[in-house]
Coordinates of C-alpha atoms in Angstrom, one line a residue:
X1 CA -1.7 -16.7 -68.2
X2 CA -2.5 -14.6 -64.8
X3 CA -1.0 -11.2 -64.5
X4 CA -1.1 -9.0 -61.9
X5 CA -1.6 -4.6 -63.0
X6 CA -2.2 -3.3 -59.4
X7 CA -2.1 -3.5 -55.9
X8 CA -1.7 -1.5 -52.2
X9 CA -1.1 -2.3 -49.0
X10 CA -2.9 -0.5 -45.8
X11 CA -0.9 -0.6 -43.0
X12 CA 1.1 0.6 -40.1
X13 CA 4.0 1.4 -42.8
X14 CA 2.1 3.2 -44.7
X15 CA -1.5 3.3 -47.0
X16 CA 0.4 2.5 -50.5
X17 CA 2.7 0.1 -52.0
X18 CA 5.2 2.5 -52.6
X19 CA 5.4 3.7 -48.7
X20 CA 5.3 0.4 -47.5
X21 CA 8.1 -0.7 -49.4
X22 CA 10.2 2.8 -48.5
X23 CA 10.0 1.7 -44.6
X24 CA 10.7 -1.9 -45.5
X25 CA 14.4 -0.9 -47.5
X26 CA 14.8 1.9 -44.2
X27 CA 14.4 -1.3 -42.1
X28 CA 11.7 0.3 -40.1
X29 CA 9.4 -1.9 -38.4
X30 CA 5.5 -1.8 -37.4
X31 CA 6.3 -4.2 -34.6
X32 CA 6.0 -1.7 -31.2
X33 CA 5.2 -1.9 -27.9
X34 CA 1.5 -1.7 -26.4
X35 CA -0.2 -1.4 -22.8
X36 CA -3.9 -1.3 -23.5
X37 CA -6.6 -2.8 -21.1
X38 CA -8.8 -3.1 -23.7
X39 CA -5.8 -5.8 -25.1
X40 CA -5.1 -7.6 -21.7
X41 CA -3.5 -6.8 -18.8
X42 CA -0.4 -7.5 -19.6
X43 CA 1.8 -5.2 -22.8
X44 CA 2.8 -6.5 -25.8
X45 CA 4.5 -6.3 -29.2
X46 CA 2.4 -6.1 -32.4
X47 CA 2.3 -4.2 -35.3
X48 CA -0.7 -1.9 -35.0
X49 CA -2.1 1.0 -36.5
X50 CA -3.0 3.8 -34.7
X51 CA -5.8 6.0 -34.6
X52 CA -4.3 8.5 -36.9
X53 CA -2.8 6.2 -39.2
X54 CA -6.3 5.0 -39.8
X55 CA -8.3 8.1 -40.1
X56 CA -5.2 8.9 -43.0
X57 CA -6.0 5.9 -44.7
X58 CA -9.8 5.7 -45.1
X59 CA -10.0 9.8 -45.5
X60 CA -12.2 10.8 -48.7
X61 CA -14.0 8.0 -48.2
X62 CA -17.8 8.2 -46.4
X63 CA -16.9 4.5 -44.6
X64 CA -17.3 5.5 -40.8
X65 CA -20.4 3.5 -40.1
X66 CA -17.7 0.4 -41.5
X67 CA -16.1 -1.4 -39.0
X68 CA -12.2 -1.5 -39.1
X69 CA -12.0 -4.6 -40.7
X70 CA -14.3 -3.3 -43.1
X71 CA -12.4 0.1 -43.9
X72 CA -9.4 -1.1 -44.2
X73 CA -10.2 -3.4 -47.3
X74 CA -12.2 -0.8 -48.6
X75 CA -9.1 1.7 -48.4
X76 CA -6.7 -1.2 -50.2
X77 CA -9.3 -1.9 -52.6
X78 CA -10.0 1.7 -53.4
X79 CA -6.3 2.3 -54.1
X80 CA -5.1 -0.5 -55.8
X81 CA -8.7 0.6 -58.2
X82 CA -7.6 3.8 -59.3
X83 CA -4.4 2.4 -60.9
X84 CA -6.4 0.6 -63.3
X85 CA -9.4 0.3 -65.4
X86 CA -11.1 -2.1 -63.8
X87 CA -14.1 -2.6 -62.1
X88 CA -15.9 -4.6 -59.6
X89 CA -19.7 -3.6 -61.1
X90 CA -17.9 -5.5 -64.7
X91 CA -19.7 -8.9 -64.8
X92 CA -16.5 -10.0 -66.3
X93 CA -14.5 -8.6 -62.7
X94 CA -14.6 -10.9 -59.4
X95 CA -14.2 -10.6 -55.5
X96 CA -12.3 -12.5 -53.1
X97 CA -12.3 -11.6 -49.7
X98 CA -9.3 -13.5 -48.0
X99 CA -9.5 -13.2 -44.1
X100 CA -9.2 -15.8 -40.6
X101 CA -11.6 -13.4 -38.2
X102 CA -13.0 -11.2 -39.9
X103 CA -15.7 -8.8 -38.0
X104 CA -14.6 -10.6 -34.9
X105 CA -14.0 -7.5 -32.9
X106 CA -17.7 -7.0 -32.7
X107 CA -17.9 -9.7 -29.6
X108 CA -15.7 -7.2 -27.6
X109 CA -17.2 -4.4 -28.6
X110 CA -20.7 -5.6 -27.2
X111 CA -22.2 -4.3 -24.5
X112 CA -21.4 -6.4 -20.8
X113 CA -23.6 -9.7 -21.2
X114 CA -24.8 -9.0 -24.7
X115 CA -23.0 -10.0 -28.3
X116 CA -24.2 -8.9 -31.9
X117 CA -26.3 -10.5 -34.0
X118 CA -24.2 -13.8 -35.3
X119 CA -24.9 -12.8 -39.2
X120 CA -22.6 -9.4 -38.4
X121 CA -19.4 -12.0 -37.6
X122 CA -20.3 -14.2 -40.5
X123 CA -17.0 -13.3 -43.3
X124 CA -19.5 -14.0 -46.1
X125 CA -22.1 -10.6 -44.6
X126 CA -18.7 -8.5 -44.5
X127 CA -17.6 -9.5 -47.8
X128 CA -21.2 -8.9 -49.0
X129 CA -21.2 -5.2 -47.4
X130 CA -17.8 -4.9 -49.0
X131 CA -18.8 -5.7 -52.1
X132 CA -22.0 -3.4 -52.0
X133 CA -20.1 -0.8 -51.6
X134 CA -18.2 -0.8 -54.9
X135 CA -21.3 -1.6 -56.6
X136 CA -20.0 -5.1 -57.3
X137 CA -22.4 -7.6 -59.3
X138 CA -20.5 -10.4 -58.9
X139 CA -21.6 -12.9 -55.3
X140 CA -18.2 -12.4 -53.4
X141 CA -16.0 -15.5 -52.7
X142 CA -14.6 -15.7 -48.8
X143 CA -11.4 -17.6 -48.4
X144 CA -10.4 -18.5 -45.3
X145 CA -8.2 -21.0 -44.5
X146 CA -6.1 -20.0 -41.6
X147 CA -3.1 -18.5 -42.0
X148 CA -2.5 -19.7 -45.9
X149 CA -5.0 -17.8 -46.8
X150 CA -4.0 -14.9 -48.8
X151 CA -2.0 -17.0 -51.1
X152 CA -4.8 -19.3 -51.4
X153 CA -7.0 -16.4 -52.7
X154 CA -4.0 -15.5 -55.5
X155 CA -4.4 -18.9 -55.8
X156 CA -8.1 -19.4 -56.9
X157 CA -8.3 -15.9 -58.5
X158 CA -5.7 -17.5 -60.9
X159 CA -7.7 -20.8 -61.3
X160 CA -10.8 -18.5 -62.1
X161 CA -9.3 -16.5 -64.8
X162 CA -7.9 -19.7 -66.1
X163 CA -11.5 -21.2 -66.4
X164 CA -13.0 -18.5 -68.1
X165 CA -15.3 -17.4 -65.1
X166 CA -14.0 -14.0 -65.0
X167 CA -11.2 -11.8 -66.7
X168 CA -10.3 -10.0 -64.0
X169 CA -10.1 -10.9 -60.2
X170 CA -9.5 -8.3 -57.3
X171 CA -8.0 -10.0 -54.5
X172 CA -7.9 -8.6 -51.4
X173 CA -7.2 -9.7 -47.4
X174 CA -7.5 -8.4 -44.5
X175 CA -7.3 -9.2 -40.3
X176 CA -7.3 -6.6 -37.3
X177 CA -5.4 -7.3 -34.1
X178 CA -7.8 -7.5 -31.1
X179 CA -8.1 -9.1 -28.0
X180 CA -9.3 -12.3 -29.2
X181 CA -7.0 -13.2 -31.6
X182 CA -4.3 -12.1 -29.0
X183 CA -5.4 -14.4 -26.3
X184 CA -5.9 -17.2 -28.6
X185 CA -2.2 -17.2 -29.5
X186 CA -1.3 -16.4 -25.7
X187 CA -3.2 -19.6 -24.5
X188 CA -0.6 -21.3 -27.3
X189 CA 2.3 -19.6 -25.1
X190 CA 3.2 -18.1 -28.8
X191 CA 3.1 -14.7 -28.1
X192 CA 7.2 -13.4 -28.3
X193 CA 7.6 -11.4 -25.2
X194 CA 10.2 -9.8 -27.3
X195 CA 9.9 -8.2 -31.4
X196 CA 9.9 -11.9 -33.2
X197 CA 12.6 -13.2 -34.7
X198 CA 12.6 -15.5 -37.4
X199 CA 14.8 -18.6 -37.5
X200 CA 16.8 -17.1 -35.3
X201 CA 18.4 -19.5 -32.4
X202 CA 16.7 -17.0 -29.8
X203 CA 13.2 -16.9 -31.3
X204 CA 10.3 -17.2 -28.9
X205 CA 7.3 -16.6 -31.1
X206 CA 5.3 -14.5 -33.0
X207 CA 4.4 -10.7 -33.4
X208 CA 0.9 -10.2 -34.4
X209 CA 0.2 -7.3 -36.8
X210 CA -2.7 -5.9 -38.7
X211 CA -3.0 -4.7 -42.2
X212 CA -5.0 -4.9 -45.8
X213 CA -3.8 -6.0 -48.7
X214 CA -4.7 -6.3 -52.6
X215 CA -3.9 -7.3 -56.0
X216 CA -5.7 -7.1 -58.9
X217 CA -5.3 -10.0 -61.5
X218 CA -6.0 -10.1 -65.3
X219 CA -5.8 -12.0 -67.9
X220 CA -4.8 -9.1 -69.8
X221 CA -0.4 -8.1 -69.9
X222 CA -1.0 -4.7 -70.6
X223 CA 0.0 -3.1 -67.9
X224 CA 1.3 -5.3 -65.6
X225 CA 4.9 -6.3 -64.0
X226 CA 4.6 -9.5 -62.8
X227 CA 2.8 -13.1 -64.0
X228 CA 1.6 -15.6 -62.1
X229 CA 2.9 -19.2 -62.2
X230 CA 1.7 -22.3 -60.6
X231 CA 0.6 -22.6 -57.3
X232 CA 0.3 -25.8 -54.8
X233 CA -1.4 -27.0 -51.3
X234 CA -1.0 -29.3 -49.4
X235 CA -1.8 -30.7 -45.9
X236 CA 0.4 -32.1 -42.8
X237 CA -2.5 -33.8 -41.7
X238 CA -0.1 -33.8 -38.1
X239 CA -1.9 -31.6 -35.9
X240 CA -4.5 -29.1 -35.2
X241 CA -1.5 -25.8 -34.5
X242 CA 1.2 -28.2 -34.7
X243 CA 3.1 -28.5 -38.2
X244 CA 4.8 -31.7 -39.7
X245 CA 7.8 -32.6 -38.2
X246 CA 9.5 -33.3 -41.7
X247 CA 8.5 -30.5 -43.8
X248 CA 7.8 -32.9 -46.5
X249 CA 4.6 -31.6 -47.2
X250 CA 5.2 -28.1 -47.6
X251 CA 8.4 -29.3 -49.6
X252 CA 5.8 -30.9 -51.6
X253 CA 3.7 -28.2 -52.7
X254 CA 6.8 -26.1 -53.3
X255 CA 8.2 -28.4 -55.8
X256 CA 4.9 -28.9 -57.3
X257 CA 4.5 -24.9 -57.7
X258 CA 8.3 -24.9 -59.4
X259 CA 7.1 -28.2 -61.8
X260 CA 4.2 -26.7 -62.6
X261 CA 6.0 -23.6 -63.8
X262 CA 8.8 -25.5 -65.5
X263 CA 10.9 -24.2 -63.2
X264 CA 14.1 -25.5 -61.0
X265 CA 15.5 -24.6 -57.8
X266 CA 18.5 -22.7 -59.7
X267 CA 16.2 -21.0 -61.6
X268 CA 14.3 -19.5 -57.8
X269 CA 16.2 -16.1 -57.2
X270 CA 14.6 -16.1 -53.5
X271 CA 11.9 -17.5 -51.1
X272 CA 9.9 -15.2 -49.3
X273 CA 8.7 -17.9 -46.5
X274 CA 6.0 -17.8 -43.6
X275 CA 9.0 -17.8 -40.8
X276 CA 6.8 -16.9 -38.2
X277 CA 9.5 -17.1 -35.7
X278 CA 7.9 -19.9 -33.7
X279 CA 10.1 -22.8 -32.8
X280 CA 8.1 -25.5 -34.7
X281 CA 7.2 -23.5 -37.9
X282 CA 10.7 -22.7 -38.7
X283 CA 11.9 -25.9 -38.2
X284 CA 9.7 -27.1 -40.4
X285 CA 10.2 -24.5 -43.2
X286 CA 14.3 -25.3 -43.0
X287 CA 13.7 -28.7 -43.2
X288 CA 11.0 -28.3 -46.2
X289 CA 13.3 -26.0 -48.1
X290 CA 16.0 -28.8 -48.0
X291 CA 13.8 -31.4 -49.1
X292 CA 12.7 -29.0 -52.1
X293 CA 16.1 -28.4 -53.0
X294 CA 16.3 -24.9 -52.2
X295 CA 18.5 -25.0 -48.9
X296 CA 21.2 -23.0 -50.6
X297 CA 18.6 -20.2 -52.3
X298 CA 18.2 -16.8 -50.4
X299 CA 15.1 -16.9 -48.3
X300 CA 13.5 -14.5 -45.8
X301 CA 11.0 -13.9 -43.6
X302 CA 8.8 -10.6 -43.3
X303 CA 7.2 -11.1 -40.4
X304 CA 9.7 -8.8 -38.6
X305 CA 7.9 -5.7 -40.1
X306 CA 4.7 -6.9 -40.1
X307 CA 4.3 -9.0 -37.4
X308 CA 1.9 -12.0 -38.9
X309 CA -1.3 -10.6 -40.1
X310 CA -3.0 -13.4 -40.0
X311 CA -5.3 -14.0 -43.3
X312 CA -3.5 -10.9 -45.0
X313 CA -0.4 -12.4 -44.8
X314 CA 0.3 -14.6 -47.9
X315 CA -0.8 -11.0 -49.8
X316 CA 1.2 -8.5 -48.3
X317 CA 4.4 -10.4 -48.3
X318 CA 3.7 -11.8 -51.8
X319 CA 3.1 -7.8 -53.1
X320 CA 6.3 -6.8 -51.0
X321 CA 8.3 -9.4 -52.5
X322 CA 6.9 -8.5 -56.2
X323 CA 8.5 -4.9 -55.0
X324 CA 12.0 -6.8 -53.9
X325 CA 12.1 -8.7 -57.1
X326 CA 11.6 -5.4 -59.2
X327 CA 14.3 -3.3 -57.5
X328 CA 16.8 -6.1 -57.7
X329 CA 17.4 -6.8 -54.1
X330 CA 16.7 -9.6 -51.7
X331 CA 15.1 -7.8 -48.2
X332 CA 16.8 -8.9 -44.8
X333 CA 14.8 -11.1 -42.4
X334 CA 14.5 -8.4 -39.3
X335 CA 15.2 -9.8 -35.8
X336 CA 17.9 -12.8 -37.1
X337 CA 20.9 -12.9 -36.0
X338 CA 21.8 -16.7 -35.4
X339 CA 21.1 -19.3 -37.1
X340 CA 18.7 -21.4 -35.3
X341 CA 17.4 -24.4 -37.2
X342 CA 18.6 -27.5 -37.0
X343 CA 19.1 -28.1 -41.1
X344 CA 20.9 -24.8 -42.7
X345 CA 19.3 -22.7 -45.0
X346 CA 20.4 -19.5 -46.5
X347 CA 19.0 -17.0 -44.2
X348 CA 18.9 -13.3 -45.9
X349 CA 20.1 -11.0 -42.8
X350 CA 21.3 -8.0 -45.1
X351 CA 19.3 -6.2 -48.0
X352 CA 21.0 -8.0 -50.7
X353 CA 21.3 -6.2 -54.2
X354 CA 20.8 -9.6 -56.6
X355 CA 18.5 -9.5 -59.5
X356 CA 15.7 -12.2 -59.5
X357 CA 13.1 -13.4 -62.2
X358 CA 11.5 -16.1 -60.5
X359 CA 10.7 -16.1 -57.0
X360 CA 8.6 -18.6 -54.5
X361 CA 6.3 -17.5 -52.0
X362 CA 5.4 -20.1 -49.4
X363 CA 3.0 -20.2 -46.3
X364 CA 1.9 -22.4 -43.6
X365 CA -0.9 -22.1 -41.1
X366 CA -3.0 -24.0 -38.2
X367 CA -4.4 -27.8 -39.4
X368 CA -1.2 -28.4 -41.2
X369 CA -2.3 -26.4 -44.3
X370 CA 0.8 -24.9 -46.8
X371 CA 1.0 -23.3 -49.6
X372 CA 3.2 -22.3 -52.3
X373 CA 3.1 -20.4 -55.5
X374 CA 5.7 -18.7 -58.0
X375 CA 5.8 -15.3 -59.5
X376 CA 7.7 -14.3 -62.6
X377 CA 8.7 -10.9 -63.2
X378 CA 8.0 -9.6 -66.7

């Protein structure tokens, strides 16, 4: 058995678990309003941190020659660290670095008709830096698989604890909002001109957000509050940023995450899904959650607080559901208001007090890639 002891969240909500969670049950969002040249010439939502914000979160720590990709795993890492004993220069302690972009803000930060050297944008040479800096022994292991990557890295920290390579796994994930990754989901027409809002009848797509993320997974119980159960992927094998139209896929690795943890959909107290508030994504989830059985379970989205943060996104919302599941609520999905998918699912739209054991996590991303994975509270 996997258990996770520690982890943090760096964000515009806050530089702990504990904060993050606070603004989440106030309802407050990091979803605002920005006009920035250096983002387009256009505003837009997104959940960003500002300068201050950041300068708070990486203070006592001699990381400014780091990028802000870089600092802000190093700040997660660094705090999730201290609530444990465990440590990345342990042979017996591995990295994974989960992340879709990575140093990519280098290319705009170039100097007109110049661009870095390509081994600074590699993910491996930042995870390797990363690494470095906490002394690690251990070769870091990159995951990046769009936008199911966080919860792919759970994933394989799991599967390496199981297999003996390591006793204890520190996964963390990380993406920063810049002008590329803006204009890349712009050129989709995906942007929401509007905060998103998930499943909702009005939704026009997403919010982009930034943020780090991390949990540290042991083979050891003492200590922690939650175990990990199975975990599943599969692929649409529909479309390059289009998902299935049936959600049978993702249906499939869900059931396949509740099988493999002896598990049925009465026993699922909530899914936290991807609901990025596109109009094809949540179709798909609602249709996927019907063919797994779990139409009439609670579900939400958290993409109205954080925007979607990209390859720290199966992380933070895994950790803020672990939070959920511990206080005995289910969290509201922020920006629904009507129902707005064509098979009905049971859309959380209040903060819900409802004690869960057993909850499923679920993402989806570009190539058809999903994910799912269960987490048991101790």
């Amino acid at each position: 058995m996997v258990f996770v002891v520690a982890d943090n969240i760096v964000g515009p909500l806050g530089n702990t678990t504990r904060e993050n969670f606070g603004q989440v049950l106030k309802g407050s969002s990091g979803i605002g309003l920005h006009d920035d040249a250096a983002f387009g010439s256009s505003p837009f939502y997104g959940a960003m941190m500002s300068d201050a914000q950041l300068q708070t979160a990486i203070a006592g720590h001699n990381i400014h020659d780091y990028t802000k990709f870089e600092q802000l795993i190093i700040a997660s890492v660094s705090e999730a660290l201290q609530h444990t004993s465990i440590h990345l220069s342990d042979p017996r302690t591995g990295f994974l670095l989960s992340t879709t972009k990575g140093n990519i803000a280098l290319l705009e930060q170039a100097p007109e008709g110049s661009r870095p050297p390509l081994q600074e944008l590699e993910l491996s040479a930042a995870a390797r830096k990363i690494a470095a800096y906490f002394n690690a022994v251990n070769t870091p292991i990159v995951i990046s698989s769009a936008c199911i990557s966080g919860l792919v890295a759970i994933l394989t920290g799991q599967r390496l604890i199981a297999a003996g390579k390591y006793d204890h796994v520190v996964v963390s994930g990380a993406d920063v909002l810049t002008r590329f990754v803006l204009s890349g989901f712009q050129s989709f027409q995906a942007v929401s001109p509007v905060p998103c809002k998930p499943f909702d009848a009005g939704r026009t797509g997403v919010s982009l957000g930034e943020c780090a993320a991390t949990v540290v997974l042991t083979k050891d119980p003492a200590g922690a509050s939650f175990v990990l159960g199975a975990g599943a992927v599969s692929n649409d094998a529909n479309h390059i940023s289009g998902p299935s139209r049936t959600g049978i896929e993702l249906a499939t690795a869900m059931q396949q995450a509740m099988q493999g943890s002896g598990l049925t959909p009465s026993d699922i107290g909530f899914v936290s899904s991807h609901g990025t508030a596109t109009l094809y994504n949540d179709e798909m989830e609602a249709k996927a959650l019907h063919h797994a059985g779990l139409a009439d379970v609670p579900m939400n989205s958290l993409k109205g607080f954080y925007g979607h943060t990209l390859g720290a996104a199966g992380l933070v919302e895994t950790i803020i559901s672990m939070q959920a599941a511990s206080a005995g609520v289910i969290l509201p999905t922020k920006g629904f208001e009507t129902p707005g998918v064509s098979m009905p699912v049971n859309i959380s739209n209040t903060l819900r007090h409802q004690p869960s054991r057993h909850f499923l996590k679920t993402v989806s991303g570009f190539g058809g890639c999903n994910a799912a994975m269960i987490l048991s509270k101790l």
